[in-house]
Coordinates of C-alpha atoms in Angstrom, one line a residue:
M21 CA 0.0 0.0 0.0
E22 CA 1.4 3.4 -1.0
P23 CA 1.3 6.0 2.0
I24 CA -1.6 8.4 1.7
S25 CA 0.4 11.0 3.6
T26 CA 4.2 11.5 4.1
T27 CA 5.9 13.9 6.5
V28 CA 9.6 14.7 6.1
I29 CA 11.4 16.4 9.0
V30 CA 15.1 17.6 8.8
N31 CA 16.6 18.6 12.1
L32 CA 19.9 20.5 12.4
T33 CA 21.5 19.9 15.8
D34 CA 24.9 20.9 17.4
H35 CA 25.5 17.3 18.2
P36 CA 23.5 14.0 18.0
G37 CA 21.1 13.6 20.9
L38 CA 20.6 17.3 21.5
E39 CA 17.5 19.2 20.7
P40 CA 17.5 20.7 17.1
E41 CA 18.5 24.3 16.5
V42 CA 16.4 24.2 13.4
S43 CA 13.6 21.8 12.2
W44 CA 12.2 21.9 8.6
I45 CA 8.8 20.2 8.4
L46 CA 7.2 19.1 5.1
P47 CA 3.8 17.4 5.1
L48 CA 2.9 15.8 1.7
D49 CA 0.0 13.9 0.3
A50 CA 0.7 10.9 -1.9
L51 CA 4.4 11.3 -2.6
D52 CA 5.2 9.9 -6.0
M53 CA 8.5 8.4 -4.8
S54 CA 9.5 5.1 -3.3
V55 CA 10.8 4.9 0.2
E56 CA 14.3 4.2 -1.3
E57 CA 14.1 7.4 -3.5
T58 CA 13.0 9.5 -0.5
I59 CA 15.9 8.1 1.6
E60 CA 18.4 8.8 -1.2
Q61 CA 17.1 12.4 -1.5
L62 CA 17.5 12.9 2.2
Q63 CA 21.0 11.2 2.4
A64 CA 22.1 13.6 -0.3
L65 CA 21.7 16.4 2.2
T66 CA 24.5 15.0 4.4
W67 CA 26.9 15.9 1.5
S68 CA 25.5 19.4 1.0
T69 CA 28.3 21.3 2.7
G70 CA 30.8 20.2 0.0
E71 CA 33.2 18.6 2.5
E72 CA 35.3 15.4 1.8
Y73 CA 32.9 13.4 4.2
P74 CA 29.2 13.7 4.9
V75 CA 28.1 15.5 8.0
M76 CA 27.3 13.3 11.0
S77 CA 23.6 12.3 10.6
S78 CA 20.8 9.9 11.7
L79 CA 18.0 9.0 9.3
Q80 CA 14.9 7.3 10.7
S81 CA 11.8 6.3 8.8
R82 CA 8.5 4.6 9.8
Y83 CA 5.4 3.5 8.1
G84 CA 2.0 2.9 9.6
I85 CA -1.7 2.2 8.9
H86 CA -4.6 3.8 10.8
N87 CA -7.9 2.1 10.9
W88 CA -11.1 3.7 12.2
G89 CA -13.8 2.7 9.8
S90 CA -11.6 3.3 6.8
S91 CA -7.9 2.8 6.3
S92 CA -5.2 5.4 5.7
S93 CA -1.5 5.0 5.7
F94 CA 1.4 7.3 6.5
A95 CA 5.1 7.5 6.2
E96 CA 7.5 9.7 8.2
F97 CA 11.1 10.4 7.6
I98 CA 13.3 12.2 10.2
L99 CA 16.8 13.2 9.2
S100 CA 19.0 14.7 12.0
L101 CA 22.2 16.4 10.8
S102 CA 24.9 17.4 13.2
A103 CA 26.1 21.0 12.6
G104 CA 28.8 20.9 15.3
G105 CA 31.8 22.7 14.0
L106 CA 30.3 23.5 10.6
G107 CA 30.1 27.3 11.1
S108 CA 27.7 29.6 9.4
L109 CA 28.8 28.7 5.9
G110 CA 28.1 25.0 6.4
A111 CA 24.7 25.8 8.0
T112 CA 23.8 28.2 5.1
A113 CA 24.7 25.4 2.6
I114 CA 22.5 22.9 4.4
D115 CA 19.7 25.4 4.7
A116 CA 19.8 26.0 0.9
A117 CA 20.0 22.3 0.1
V118 CA 17.0 21.5 2.4
R119 CA 14.9 24.2 0.7
E120 CA 15.8 22.7 -2.7
S121 CA 15.2 19.2 -1.6
F122 CA 11.8 20.1 -0.2
R123 CA 10.9 21.9 -3.4
K124 CA 11.7 18.8 -5.3
L125 CA 9.7 16.7 -2.9
R126 CA 6.7 19.0 -3.2
D127 CA 6.9 18.8 -6.9
R128 CA 6.8 14.9 -6.7
A129 CA 3.7 15.0 -4.4
R130 CA 0.2 14.5 -6.0
G131 CA -2.8 16.5 -5.0
D132 CA -0.9 19.1 -2.9
D133 CA -2.5 22.6 -2.6
W134 CA -0.9 25.4 -0.7
G135 CA -4.2 27.0 -0.1
D136 CA -4.9 30.6 1.0
V137 CA -2.9 32.5 3.5
I138 CA -4.2 32.2 7.1
S139 CA -4.6 35.1 9.5
E140 CA -1.5 36.3 11.4
E141 CA -3.4 35.7 14.7
D142 CA -4.0 31.9 13.8
A143 CA -0.4 31.5 12.5
L144 CA 1.0 33.0 15.7
G145 CA -0.9 30.5 17.8
I146 CA 0.3 27.6 15.7
A147 CA 3.9 28.9 15.8
K148 CA 4.0 29.3 19.6
S149 CA 2.4 25.8 20.1
R150 CA 4.9 24.0 17.9
I151 CA 7.9 25.8 19.5
A152 CA 6.6 25.1 23.0
S153 CA 6.1 21.3 22.2
Q154 CA 9.5 21.0 20.4
Y155 CA 11.6 22.9 23.1
N156 CA 9.5 22.0 26.2
I157 CA 8.8 25.6 27.1
E158 CA 5.6 27.5 28.1
A159 CA 4.1 29.3 25.0
E160 CA 3.0 32.2 27.3
A161 CA 6.7 32.8 27.9
L162 CA 7.2 33.8 24.2
S163 CA 6.9 37.5 23.1
V164 CA 6.7 38.5 19.5
R165 CA 9.8 40.3 18.4
R166 CA 9.1 40.3 14.7
A167 CA 6.2 39.3 12.5
Q168 CA 6.4 39.2 8.7
T169 CA 4.0 37.9 6.0
D170 CA 5.2 36.6 2.7
A171 CA 2.5 37.0 0.2
V172 CA 4.2 35.0 -2.5
E173 CA 4.8 32.0 -0.3
R174 CA 1.5 32.5 1.5
S175 CA 3.2 32.2 4.9
H176 CA 3.9 34.1 8.1
E177 CA 7.4 34.3 9.7
F178 CA 7.7 35.0 13.5
E179 CA 10.6 35.7 15.8
F180 CA 10.0 35.4 19.5
I181 CA 12.0 36.3 22.6
H182 CA 11.7 33.9 25.5
T183 CA 11.6 35.3 29.1
D184 CA 15.1 33.6 29.7
G185 CA 16.7 35.5 26.8
R186 CA 16.6 32.8 24.1
S187 CA 15.2 33.6 20.7
F188 CA 12.9 31.3 18.7
G189 CA 11.3 31.5 15.3
A190 CA 8.8 29.8 13.1
V191 CA 7.4 29.9 9.5
V192 CA 3.7 28.9 9.3
G193 CA 1.8 28.4 6.0
I194 CA -1.2 26.5 4.6
F195 CA -0.7 23.0 3.3
R196 CA -3.7 21.0 2.0
D197 CA -6.0 23.5 3.5
S198 CA -4.5 23.1 7.0
P199 CA -2.3 25.6 8.8
T200 CA 1.2 24.0 9.1
C201 CA 4.3 25.0 10.9
M202 CA 7.0 24.4 8.2
R203 CA 10.2 25.5 10.0
I204 CA 11.2 26.3 13.6
W205 CA 14.4 27.3 15.1
R206 CA 16.1 28.6 18.3
R207 CA 19.1 30.7 19.1
G208 CA 20.8 31.6 22.4
T209 CA 22.0 30.0 25.5
D210 CA 20.8 26.6 26.6
A211 CA 20.7 27.5 30.3
A212 CA 16.9 26.8 30.6
S213 CA 17.0 23.4 28.9

C-alpha cells in the first residue's frame, strides 16, 4: 500500500542527541517516490556542505496504517544532521540544500495545494504551540519580536524572545487547507534546557 500522507522532517543539531537548533517540516500527500528514493534524497543532504565526508547524521523512517472505519497509511522520515563545527557557511549550505530538496519533494507530491494564507493571529498560535512542544517551554513565555507575512509563499514568519533571553522562530503556512508550521528554530543559551 502506498502511503496516503508523508511527513519529512530535517533537524539541524549541534551534536547528535541534542534538541535541534532548526527543524524543517514538510507534510505531503501521496508522494510519488518510493521509500528508497526518498531516503536517497535525504541522504544527499549529508553531503551538501561540499566537504570530503558527509556530516554526521541519523535517518529514521517509519510507516503505519490507521484504521477507524476506513484505512489510511502514513510514512514519516526524520533526518538529523549534526552541525557541530560547521560554522555559518556550512549551516547556510545545508539550509539552501534543504529548501531545494523540499521543493523537489513538493513537486513529486500529488494533490498538494498550498491554499490561502491564514490570519496572522492563527499562525501566531500555531507557531507558539509548535515551539513550546518542540523545546519544552511555555508558549506564554514567548513574546513576538518580529512578524512578517510573505504574500508570494502565503506564509507568516515570526521571531520570538523567551523570558530567559533565548530567541525562537517559526514559519507557518497553509498546506492541504491546513495551517502547518513548516520550519522552527532557536538561538541563544541553553541555560533553561
